[in-house]
Coordinates of C-alpha atoms and ligand atoms in Angstrom, one line a residue:
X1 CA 128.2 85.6 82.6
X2 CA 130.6 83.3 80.6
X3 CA 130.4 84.6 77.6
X4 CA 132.5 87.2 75.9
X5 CA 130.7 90.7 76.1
X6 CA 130.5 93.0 73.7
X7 CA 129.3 96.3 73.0
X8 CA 125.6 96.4 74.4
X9 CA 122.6 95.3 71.9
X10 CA 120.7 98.4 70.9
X11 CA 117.1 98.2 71.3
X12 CA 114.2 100.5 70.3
X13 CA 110.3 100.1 71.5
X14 CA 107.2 101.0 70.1
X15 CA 104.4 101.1 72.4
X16 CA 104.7 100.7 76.4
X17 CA 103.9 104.4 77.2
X18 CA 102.9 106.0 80.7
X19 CA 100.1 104.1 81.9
X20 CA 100.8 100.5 79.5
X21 CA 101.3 97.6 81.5
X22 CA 103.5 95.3 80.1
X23 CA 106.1 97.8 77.9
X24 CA 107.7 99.1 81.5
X25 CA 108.5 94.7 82.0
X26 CA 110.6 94.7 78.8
X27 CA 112.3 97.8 79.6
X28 CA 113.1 96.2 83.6
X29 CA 114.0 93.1 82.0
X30 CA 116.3 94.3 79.2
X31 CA 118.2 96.1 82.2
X32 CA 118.7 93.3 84.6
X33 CA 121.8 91.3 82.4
X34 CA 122.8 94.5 81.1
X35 CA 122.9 93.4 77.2
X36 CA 120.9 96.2 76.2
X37 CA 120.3 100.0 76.1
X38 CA 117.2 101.3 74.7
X39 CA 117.8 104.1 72.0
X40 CA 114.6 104.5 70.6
X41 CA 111.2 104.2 69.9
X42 CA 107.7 105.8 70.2
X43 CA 106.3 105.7 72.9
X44 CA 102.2 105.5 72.1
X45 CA 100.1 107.7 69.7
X46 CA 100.1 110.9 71.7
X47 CA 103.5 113.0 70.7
X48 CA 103.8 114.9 73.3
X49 CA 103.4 111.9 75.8
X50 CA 106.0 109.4 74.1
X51 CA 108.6 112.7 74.0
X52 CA 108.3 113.2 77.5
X53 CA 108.8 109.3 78.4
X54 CA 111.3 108.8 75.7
X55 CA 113.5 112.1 77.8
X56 CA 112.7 110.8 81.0
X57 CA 114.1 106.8 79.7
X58 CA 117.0 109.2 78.4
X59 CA 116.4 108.4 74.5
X60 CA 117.8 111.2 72.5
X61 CA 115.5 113.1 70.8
X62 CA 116.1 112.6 67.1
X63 CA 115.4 109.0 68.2
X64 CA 111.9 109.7 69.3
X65 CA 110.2 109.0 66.4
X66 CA 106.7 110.4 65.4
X67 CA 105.7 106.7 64.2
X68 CA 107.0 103.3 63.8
X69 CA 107.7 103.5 59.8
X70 CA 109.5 106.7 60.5
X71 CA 111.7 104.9 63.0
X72 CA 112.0 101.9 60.9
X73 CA 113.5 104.1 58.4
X74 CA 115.9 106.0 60.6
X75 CA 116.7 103.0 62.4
X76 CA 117.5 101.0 59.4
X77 CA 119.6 103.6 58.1
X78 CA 121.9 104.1 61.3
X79 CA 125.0 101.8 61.3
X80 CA 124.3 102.4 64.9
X81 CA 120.6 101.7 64.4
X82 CA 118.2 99.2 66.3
X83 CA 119.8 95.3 66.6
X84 CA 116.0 94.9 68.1
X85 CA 112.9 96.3 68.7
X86 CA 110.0 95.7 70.9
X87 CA 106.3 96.0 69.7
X88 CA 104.0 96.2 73.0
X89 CA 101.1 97.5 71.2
X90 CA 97.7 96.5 71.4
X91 CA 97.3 93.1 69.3
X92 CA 95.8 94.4 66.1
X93 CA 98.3 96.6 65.3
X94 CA 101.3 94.1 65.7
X95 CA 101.7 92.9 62.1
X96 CA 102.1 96.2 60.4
X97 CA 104.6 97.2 62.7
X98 CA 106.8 94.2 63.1
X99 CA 106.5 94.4 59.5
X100 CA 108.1 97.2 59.2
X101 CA 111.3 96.4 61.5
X102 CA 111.4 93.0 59.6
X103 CA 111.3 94.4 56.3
X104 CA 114.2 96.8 57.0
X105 CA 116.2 93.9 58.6
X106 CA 115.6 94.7 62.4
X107 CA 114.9 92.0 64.9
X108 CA 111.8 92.1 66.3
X109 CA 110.4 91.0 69.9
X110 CA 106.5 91.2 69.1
X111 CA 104.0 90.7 71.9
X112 CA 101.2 88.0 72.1
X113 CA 99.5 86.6 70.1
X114 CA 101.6 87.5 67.3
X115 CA 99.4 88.7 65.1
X116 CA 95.1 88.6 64.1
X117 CA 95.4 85.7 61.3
X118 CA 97.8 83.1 60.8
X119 CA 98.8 84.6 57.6
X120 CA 100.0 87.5 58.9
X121 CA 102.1 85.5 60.9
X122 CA 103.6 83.3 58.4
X123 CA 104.3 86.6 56.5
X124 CA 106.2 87.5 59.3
X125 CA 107.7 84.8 59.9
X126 CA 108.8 84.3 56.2
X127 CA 110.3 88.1 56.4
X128 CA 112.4 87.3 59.3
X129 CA 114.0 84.2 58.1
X130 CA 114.2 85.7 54.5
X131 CA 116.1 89.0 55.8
X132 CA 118.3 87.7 58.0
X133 CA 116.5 88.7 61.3
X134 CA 115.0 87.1 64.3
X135 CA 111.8 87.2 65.5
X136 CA 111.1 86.8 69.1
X137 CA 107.4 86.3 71.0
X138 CA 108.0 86.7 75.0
X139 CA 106.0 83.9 76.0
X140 CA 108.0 84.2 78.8
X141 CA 107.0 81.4 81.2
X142 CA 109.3 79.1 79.8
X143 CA 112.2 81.3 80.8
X144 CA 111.7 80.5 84.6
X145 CA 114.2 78.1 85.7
X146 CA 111.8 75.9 87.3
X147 CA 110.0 75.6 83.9
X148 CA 112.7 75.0 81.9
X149 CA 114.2 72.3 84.4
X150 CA 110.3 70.5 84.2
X151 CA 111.0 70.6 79.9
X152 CA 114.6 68.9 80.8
X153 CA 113.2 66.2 82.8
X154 CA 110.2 65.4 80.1
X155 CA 113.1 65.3 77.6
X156 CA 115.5 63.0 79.6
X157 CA 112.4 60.8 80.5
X158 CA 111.9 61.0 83.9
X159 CA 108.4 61.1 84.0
X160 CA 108.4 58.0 81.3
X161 CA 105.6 58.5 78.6
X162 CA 103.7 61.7 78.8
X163 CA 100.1 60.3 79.2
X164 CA 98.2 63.4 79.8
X165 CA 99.1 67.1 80.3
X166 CA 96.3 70.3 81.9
X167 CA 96.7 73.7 82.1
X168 CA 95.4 76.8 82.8
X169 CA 95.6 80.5 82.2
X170 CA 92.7 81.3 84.4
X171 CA 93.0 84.8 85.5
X172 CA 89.7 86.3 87.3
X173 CA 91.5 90.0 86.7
X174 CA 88.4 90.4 85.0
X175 CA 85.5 89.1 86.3
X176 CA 83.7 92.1 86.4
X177 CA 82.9 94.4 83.3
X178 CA 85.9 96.4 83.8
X179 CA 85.7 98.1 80.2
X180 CA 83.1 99.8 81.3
X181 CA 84.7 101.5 83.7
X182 CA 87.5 102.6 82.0
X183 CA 89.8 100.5 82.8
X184 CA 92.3 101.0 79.5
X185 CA 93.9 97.3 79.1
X186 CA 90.4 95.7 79.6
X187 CA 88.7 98.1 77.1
X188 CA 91.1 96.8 74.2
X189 CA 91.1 93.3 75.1
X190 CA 87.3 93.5 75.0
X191 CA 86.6 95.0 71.9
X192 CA 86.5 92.4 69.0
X193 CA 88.3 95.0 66.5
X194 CA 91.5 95.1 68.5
X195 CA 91.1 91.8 70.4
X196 CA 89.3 89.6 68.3
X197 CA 86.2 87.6 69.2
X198 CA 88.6 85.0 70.6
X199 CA 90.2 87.5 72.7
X200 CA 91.1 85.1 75.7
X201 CA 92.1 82.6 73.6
X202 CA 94.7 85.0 72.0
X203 CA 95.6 87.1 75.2
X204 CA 96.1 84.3 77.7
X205 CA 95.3 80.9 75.6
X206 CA 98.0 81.6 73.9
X207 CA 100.6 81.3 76.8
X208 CA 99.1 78.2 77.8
X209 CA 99.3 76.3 74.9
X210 CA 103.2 77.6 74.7
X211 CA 103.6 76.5 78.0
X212 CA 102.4 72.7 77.6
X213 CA 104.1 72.8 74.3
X214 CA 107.3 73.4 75.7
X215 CA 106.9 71.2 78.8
X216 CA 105.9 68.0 77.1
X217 CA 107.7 68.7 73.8
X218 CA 104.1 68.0 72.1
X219 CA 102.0 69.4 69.8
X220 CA 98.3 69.7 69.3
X221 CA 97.7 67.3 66.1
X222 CA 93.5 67.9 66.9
X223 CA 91.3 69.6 69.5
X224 CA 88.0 70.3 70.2
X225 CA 87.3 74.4 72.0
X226 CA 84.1 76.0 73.4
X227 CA 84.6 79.9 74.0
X228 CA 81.4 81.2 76.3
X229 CA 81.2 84.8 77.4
X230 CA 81.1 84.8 81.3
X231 CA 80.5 88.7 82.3
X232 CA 76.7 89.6 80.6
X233 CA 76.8 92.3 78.0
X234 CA 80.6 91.5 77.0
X235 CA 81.5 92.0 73.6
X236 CA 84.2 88.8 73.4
X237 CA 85.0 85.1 74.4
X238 CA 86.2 85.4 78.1
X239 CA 86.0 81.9 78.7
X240 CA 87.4 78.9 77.1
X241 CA 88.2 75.3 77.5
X242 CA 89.9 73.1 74.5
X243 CA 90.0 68.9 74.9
X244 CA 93.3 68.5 72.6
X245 CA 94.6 65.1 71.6
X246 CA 98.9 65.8 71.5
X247 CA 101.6 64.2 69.3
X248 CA 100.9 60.5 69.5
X249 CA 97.4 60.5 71.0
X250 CA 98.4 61.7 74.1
X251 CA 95.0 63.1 75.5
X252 CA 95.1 66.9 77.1
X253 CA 93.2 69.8 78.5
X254 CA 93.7 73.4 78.6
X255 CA 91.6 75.8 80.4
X256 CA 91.4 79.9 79.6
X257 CA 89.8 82.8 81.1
X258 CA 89.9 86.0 82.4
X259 CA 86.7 85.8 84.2
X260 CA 88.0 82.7 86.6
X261 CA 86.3 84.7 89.7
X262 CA 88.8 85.4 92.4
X263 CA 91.9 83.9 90.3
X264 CA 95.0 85.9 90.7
X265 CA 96.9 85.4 87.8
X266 CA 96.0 81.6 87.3
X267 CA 98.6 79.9 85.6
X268 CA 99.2 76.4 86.6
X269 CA 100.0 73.3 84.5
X270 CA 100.6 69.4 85.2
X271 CA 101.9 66.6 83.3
X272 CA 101.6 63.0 84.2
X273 CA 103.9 60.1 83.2
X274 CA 103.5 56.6 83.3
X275 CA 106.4 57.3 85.9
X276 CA 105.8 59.9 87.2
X277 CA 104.2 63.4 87.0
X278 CA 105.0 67.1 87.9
X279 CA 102.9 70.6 88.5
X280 CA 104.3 74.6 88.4
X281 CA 102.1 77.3 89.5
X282 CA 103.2 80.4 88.5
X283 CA 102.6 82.0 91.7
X284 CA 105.4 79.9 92.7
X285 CA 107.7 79.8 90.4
X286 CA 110.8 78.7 92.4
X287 CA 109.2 75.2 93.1
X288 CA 108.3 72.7 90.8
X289 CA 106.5 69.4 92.7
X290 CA 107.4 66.1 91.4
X291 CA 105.5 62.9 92.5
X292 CA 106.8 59.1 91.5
X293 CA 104.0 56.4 90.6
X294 CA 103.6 55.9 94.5
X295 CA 102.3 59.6 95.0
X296 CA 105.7 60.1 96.6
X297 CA 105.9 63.7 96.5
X298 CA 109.7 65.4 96.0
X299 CA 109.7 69.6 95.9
X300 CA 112.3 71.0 93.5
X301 CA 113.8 74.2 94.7
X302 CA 115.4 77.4 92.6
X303 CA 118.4 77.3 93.0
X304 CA 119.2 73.8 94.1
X305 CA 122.9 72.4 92.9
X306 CA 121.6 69.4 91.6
X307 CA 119.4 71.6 89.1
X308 CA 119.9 71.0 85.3
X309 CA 122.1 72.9 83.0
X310 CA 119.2 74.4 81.8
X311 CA 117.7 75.9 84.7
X312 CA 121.1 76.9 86.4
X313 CA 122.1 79.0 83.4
X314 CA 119.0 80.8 84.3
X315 CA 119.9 81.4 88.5
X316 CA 120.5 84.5 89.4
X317 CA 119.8 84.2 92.9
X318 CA 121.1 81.5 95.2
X319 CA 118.7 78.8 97.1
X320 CA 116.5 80.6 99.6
X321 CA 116.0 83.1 97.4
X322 CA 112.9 83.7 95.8
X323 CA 113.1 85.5 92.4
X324 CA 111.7 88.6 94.5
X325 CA 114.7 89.1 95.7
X326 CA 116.3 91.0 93.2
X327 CA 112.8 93.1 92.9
X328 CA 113.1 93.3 96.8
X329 CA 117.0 95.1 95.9
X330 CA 115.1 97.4 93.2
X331 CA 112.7 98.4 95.2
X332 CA 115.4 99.4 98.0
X333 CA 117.0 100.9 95.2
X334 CA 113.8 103.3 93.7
X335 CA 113.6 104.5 97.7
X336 CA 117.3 105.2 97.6
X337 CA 116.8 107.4 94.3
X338 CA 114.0 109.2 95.6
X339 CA 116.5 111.1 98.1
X340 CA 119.4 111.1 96.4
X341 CA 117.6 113.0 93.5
X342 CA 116.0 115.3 96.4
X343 CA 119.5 115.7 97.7
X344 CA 121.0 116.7 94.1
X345 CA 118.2 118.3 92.6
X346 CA 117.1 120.4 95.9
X347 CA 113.4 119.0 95.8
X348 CA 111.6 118.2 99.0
X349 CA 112.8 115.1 101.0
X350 CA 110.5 112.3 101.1
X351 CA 108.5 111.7 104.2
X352 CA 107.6 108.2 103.8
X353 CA 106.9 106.7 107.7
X354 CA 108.0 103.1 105.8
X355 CA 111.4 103.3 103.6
X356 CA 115.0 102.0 103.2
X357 CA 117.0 101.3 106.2
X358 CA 119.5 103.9 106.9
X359 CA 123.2 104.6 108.9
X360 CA 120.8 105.3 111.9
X361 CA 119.5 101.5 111.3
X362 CA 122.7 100.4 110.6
X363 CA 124.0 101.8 114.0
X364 CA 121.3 99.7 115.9
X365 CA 122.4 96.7 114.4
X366 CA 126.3 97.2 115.5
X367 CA 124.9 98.3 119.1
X368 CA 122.2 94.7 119.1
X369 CA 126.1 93.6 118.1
X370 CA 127.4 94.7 121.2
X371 CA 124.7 94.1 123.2
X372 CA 124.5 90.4 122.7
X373 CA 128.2 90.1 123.0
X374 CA 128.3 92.7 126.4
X375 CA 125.6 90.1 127.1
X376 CA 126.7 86.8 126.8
X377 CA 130.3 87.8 128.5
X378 CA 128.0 88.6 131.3
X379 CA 127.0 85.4 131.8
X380 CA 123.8 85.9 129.8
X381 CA 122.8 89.0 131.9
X382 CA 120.5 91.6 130.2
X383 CA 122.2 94.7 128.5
X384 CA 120.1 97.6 126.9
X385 CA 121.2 97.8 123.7
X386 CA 121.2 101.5 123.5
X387 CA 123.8 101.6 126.1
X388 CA 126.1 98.7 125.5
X389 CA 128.6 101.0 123.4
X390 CA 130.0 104.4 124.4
X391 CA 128.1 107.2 122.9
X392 CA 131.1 109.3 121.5
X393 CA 132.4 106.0 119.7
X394 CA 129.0 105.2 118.2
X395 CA 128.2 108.8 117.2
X396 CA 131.8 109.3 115.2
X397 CA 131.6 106.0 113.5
X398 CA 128.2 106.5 112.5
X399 CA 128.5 110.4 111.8
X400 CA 125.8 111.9 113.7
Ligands
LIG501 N1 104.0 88.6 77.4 C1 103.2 88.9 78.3 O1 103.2 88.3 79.4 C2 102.2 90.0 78.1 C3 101.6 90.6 79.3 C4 100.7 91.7 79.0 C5 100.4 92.1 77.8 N2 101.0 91.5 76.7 C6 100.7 91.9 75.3 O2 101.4 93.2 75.1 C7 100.6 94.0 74.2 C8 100.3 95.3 75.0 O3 99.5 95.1 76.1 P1 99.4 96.1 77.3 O4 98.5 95.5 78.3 O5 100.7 96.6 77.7 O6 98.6 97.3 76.5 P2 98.4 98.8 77.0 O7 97.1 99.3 76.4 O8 98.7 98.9 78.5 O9 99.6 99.5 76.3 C9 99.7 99.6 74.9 C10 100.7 100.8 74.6 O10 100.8 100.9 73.1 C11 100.7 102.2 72.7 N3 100.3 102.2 71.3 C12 99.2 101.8 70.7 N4 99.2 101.9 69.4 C13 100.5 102.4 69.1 C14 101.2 102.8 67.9 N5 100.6 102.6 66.7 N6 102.4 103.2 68.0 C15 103.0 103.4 69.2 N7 102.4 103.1 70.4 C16 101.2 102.6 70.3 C17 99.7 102.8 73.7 O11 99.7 104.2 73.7 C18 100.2 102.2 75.0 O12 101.2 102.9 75.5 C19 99.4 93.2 73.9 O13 99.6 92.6 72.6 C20 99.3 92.2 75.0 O14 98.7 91.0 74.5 C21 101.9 90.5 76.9

């Protein structure tokens, strides 16, 4: 990174226990750039549970709070207190605990959708800009690079005049009544109190609108939305489409559900030009498809040099590379720690058939070295690998 660094940001969470899905992303992702180091927070309902994942996260216990206005408090009072805090609660309870942090001054990062009523979230809004805080929403599909080089390329025009823009959020993760088997994230999201009847609208309406916001630069100045309830018996919306008319009268569609049958995730959006138009999946994130007003169809890249600004400032892995990549070195990384904590801590070895590579694997490659070198000096004869190098060499280099 360019810029100057500074002592890390401190960052508290409330909500994202053992079992949530989406508080263990924030905590990955606050890790990955190194900026942050979470100090507190609570850690669900249940004491006991949010103790033992705040000692396990390493989260001293007098920052462990018993519940988010006790940690507001604390925090606030700390000059080494919270610069942020994440709320990855269930969406009705969102505005009383951002409130809190924003009230005592603390940035907040509050999940989607930001609160249950619009004036809620004005009120937040107001508190953040009145106390000299920020207040974040991860809609985070916009921070792909991909994405953000699509926004740059609406801005400097290259698609001409946006004439129409679709997307879709259509997930089929649950297609079938899942609540009812108690499956925890569907149960919430399904019941009107903590959902709201619009629930898919909220949950996963909400990033698409962001998304096509962003893109063209556009808002909605009308539309016209029809929520049905897909799965029989189901207590919300799961299902909606909205006709929108943008900024200017430029005509577009958005589709949401979580009962699109089959769907992985589902997140797709195009925008059309009277140049030219483009399309991101978000299953594909490192390529963004551009096609000129002869259907001529051009694949953007990840990593490509002749990327914007925007999106290069966002590269962390170099062309070729898939964003994977870096979850590919975590993953190698969560093996690794299994043994090493077996090693130090005298616990059972693991005895996975599939893990890391090892030395042993690392000797194979320098013999398949040797071998293809023994081999071509041989005029292209064929060598065994296994007994191209002398077995006293190999063993000492390789310790075994
Ligand atoms: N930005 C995204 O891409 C994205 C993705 C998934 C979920 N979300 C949003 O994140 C939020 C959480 O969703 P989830 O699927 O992780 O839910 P979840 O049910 O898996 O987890 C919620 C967590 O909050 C805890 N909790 C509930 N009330 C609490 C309270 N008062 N104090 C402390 N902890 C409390 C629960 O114990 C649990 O650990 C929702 O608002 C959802 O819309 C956003």
């Amino acid at each position: 990174m360019s810029e100057p660094r500074t002592r890390r940001l401190s960052a508290g969470m409330v909500g994202g226990g053992a079992g949530a899905d989406i508080g263990k992303t924030h905590r990955y992702a606050m890790r990955l750039d190194d900026q942050f180091e979470l100090t507190s927070g609570v850690f669900g309902r249940d004491r006991g549970r949010s103790l033992a994942l705040a000692a396990e996260l390493g989260i001293s216990e007098d920052r462990a709070y018993r519940d988010y206005a006790e940690m507001a408090a604390a925090e606030a009072a700390r000059p080494d207190g919270a610069d942020v805090v994440v709320v990855a609660t269930p969406n009705d309870s969102h505005f009383e605990i951002a409130r809190s942090f924003l009230e005592a001054g603390i940035s907040v990062v509050c999940e989607k959708p930001l609160t249950q009523a619009s004036d809620t979230a004005a009120e937040l809004v107001r508190l953040a800009d009145g106390n000299g805080a920020f207040l974040a929403v991860p809609h985070c599909y916009p921070a792909y690079a991909m994405v953000r080089h699509a926004a740059r390329m609406v801005r400097d025009g290259e698609l001409g005049t946006v004439t129409f823009a679709d997307v879709e959020h259509a997930s089929g993760w649950a297609s079938s009544p899942l609540e009812l088997q108690g499956h925890k994230q569907a149960r919430w999201r399904t019941d009107p109190g903590v959902a709201g009847f619009p629930s898919v609208v909220g949950d996963l309406g909400t990033h698409a609108y962001h998304l096509l916001r962003y893109i063209t630069g556009l808002d909605a100045d009308r539309l016209s939305g029809r929520l049905s309830t897909l799965v029989p018996g189901r207590r919300v919306f799961d299902h909606a489409t909205v006709e929108m008319e943008l900024t200017g009268g430029v005509p577009a569609r958005l589709w949401a559900s979580m009962a699109a049958t089959g769907h992985n995730h589902g997140l797709r959006i195009r925008v059309f030009g009277d140049k030219g138009s483009l399309e991101w999946q978000h299953e594909d994130p490192h390529h963004l498809t551009v096609r000129d007003l002869d259907g001529a169809t051009t694949v953007l890249t990840h990593g490509l040099g002749t990327l914007s600004e925007d999106a290069t400032r966002l590269t962390r892995v170099g062309l070729g590379h898939p964003e994977g990549f870096l979850e590919a070195f975590a993953n190698f990384y969560r093996d690794l720690a299994d043994e090493l904590r077996a090693r130090r801590d005298g616990t059972p070895l693991p005895s996975r058939e599939l893990t890391i590579a090892t030395g042993r694997d690392g000797l194979i490659g320098v013999r398949f070295v040797e071998a293809v070198a023994a081999s071509h000096h041989g005029d292209s004869a064929w060598v065994s690998p296994g007994a191209s190098i002398q077995p006293g060499a190999s063993s000492q280099k390789a310790g075994i």
